[in-house]
mmCIF file of C-alpha atoms in Angstrom:
data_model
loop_
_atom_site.group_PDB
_atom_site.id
_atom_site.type_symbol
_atom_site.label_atom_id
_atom_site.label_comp_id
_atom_site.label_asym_id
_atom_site.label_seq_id
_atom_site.Cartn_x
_atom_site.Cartn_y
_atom_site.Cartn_z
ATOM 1 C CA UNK W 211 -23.836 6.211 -2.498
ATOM 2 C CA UNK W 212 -27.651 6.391 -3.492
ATOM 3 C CA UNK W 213 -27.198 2.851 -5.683
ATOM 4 C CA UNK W 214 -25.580 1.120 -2.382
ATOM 5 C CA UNK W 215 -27.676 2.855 0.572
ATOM 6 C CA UNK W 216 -30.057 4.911 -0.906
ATOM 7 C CA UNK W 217 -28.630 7.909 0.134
ATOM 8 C CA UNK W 218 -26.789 11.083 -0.842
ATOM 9 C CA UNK W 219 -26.819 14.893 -1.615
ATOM 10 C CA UNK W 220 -29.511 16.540 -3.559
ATOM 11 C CA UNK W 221 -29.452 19.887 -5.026
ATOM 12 C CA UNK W 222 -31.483 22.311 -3.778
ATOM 13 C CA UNK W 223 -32.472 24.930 -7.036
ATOM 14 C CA UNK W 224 -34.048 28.074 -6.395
ATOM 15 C CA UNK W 225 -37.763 27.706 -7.709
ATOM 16 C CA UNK W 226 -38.012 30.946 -9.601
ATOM 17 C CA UNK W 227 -34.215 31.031 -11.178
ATOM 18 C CA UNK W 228 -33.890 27.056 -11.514
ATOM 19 C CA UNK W 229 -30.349 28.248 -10.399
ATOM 20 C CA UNK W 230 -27.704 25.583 -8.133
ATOM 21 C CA UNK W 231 -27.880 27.106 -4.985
ATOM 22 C CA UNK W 232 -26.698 24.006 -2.356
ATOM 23 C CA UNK W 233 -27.032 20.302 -1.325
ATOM 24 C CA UNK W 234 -28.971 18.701 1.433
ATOM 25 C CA UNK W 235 -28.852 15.031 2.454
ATOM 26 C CA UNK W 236 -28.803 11.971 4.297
ATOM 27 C CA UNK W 237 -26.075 10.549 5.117
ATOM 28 C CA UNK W 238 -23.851 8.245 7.187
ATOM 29 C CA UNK W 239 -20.338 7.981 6.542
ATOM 30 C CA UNK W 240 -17.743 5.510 7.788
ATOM 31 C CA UNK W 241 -16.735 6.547 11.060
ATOM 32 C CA UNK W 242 -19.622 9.036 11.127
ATOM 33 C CA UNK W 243 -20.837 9.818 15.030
ATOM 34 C CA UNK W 244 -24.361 9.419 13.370
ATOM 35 C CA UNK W 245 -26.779 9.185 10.300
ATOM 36 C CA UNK W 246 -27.227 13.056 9.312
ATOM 37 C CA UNK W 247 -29.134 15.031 7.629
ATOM 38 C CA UNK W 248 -26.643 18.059 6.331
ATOM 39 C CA UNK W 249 -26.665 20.872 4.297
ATOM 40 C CA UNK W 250 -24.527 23.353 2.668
ATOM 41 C CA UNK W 251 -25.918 26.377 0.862
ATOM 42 C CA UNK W 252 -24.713 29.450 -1.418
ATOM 43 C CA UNK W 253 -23.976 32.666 0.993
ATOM 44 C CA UNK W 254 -26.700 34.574 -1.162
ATOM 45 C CA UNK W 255 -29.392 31.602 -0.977
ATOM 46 C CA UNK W 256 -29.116 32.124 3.088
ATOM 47 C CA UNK W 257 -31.400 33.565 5.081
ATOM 48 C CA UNK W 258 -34.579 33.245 2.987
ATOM 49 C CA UNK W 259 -35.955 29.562 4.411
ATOM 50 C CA UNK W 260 -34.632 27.541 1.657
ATOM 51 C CA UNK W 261 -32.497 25.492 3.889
ATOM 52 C CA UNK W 262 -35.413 25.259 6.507
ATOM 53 C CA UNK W 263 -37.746 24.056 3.474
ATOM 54 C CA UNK W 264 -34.873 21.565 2.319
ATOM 55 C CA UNK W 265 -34.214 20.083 5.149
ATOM 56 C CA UNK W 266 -37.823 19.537 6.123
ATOM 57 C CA UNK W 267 -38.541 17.289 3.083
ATOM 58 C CA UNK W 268 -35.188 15.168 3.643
ATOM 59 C CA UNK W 269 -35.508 14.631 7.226
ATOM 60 C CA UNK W 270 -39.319 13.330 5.780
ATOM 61 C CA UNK W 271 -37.143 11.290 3.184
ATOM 62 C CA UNK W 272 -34.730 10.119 6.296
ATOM 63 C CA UNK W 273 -37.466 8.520 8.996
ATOM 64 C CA UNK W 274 -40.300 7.755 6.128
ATOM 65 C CA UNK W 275 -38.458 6.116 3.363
ATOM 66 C CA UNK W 276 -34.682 5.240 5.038
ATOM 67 C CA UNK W 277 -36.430 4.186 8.526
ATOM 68 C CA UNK W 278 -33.922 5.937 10.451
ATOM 69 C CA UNK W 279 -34.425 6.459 14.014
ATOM 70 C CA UNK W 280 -32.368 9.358 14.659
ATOM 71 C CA UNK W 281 -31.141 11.952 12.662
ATOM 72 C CA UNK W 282 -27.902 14.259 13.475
ATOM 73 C CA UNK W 283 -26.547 17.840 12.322
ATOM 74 C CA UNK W 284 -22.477 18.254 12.527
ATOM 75 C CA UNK W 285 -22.910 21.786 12.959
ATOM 76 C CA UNK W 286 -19.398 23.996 13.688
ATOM 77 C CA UNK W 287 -19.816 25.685 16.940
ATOM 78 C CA UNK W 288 -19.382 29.373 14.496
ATOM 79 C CA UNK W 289 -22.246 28.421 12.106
ATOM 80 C CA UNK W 290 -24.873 30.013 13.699
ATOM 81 C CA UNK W 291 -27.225 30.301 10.747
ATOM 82 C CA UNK W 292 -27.063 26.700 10.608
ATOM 83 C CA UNK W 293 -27.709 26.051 14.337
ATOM 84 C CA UNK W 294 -30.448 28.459 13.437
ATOM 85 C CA UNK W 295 -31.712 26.187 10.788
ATOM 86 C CA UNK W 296 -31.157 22.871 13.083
ATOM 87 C CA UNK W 297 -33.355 24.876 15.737
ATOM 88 C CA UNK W 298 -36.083 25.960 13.586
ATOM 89 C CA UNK W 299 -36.418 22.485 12.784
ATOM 90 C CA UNK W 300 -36.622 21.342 15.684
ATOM 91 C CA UNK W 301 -33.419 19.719 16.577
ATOM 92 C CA UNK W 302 -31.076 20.446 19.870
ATOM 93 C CA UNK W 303 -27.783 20.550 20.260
ATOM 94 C CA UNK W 304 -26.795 17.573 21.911
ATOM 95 C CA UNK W 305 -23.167 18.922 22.630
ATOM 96 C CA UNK W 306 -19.471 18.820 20.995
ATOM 97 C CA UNK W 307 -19.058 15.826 18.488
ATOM 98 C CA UNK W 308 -15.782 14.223 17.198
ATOM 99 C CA UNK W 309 -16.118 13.298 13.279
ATOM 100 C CA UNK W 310 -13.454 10.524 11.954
ATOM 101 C CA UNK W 311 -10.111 11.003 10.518
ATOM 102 C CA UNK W 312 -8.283 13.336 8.654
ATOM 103 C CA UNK W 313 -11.353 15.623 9.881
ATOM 104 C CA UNK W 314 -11.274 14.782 13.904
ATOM 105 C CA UNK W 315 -9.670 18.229 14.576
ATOM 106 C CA UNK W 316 -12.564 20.186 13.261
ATOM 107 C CA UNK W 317 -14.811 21.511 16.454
ATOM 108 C CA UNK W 318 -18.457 20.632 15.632
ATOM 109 C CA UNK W 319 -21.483 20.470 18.196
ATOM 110 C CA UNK W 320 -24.060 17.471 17.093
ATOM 111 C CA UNK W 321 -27.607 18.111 16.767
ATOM 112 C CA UNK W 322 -30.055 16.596 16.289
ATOM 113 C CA UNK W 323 -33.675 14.583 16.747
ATOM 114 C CA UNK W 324 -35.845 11.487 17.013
ATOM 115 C CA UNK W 325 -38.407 10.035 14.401
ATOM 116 C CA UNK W 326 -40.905 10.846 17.356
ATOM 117 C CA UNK W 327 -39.214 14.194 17.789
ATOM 118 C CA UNK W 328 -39.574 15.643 14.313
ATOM 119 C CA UNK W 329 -43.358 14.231 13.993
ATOM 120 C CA UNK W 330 -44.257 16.422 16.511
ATOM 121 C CA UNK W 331 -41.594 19.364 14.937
ATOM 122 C CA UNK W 332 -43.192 18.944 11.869
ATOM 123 C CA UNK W 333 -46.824 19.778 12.902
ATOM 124 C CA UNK W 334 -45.422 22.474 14.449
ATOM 125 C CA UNK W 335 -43.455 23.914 10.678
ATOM 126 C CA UNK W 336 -46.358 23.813 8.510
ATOM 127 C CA UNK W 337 -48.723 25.160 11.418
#
């Protein structure tokens, strides 16, 4: 993906350990309802603002170096640290979402924000 679009997961390693602990991205699959920054993280990297930090610095990547307009979070209804994460950043949920096939079945809400959006979100995380 990152040779054809320039985008893609990137790890996310714990500073201290150097240790895998999840992916982040951007990313806009076929059939996707959006481009979307998304993340998946170990169960005992949560909690502790990694995914928060993460995501700050692609969503950065996403409007400053992709020029996307809009970014999106498929986030399962259940996953509330996630929608905690998508909040904290500064995203709403924009209501239930329908991804493509084979994975249309799988309830997600969509969040997400503008380029103007998260400039204003952002002064607001490193204040």
């Amino acid at each position: 993906m990152w040779a054809l679009t320039g985008e893609g997961m990137f790890s996310i390693l714990e500073k201290e350990t150097g240790q895998w602990i999840g992916r982040i991205g951007p990313l806009h699959p076929y059939g996707w309802p959006g481009r979307e920054v998304g993340w998946s993280l170990h169960r005992d990297a949560t909690g502790k603002g990694y995914a928060v930090e993460a995501a700050a610095a692609t969503m950065d990547y996403a409007f400053e170096v992709l020029g996307w307009e809009d970014v999106i979070h498929c986030i399962a209804a259940e996953n509330l640290p996630s929608a905690a994460v998508a909040t904290r950043l500064g995203s709403r949920n924009r209501g239930p979402g329908v991804l493509p096939e084979p994975l249309q079945d799988i309830a997600i809400d969509l969040w997400g924000q503008t380029r103007d959006e998260w400039a204003i979100n952002l002064t607001r995380l490193k204040g």
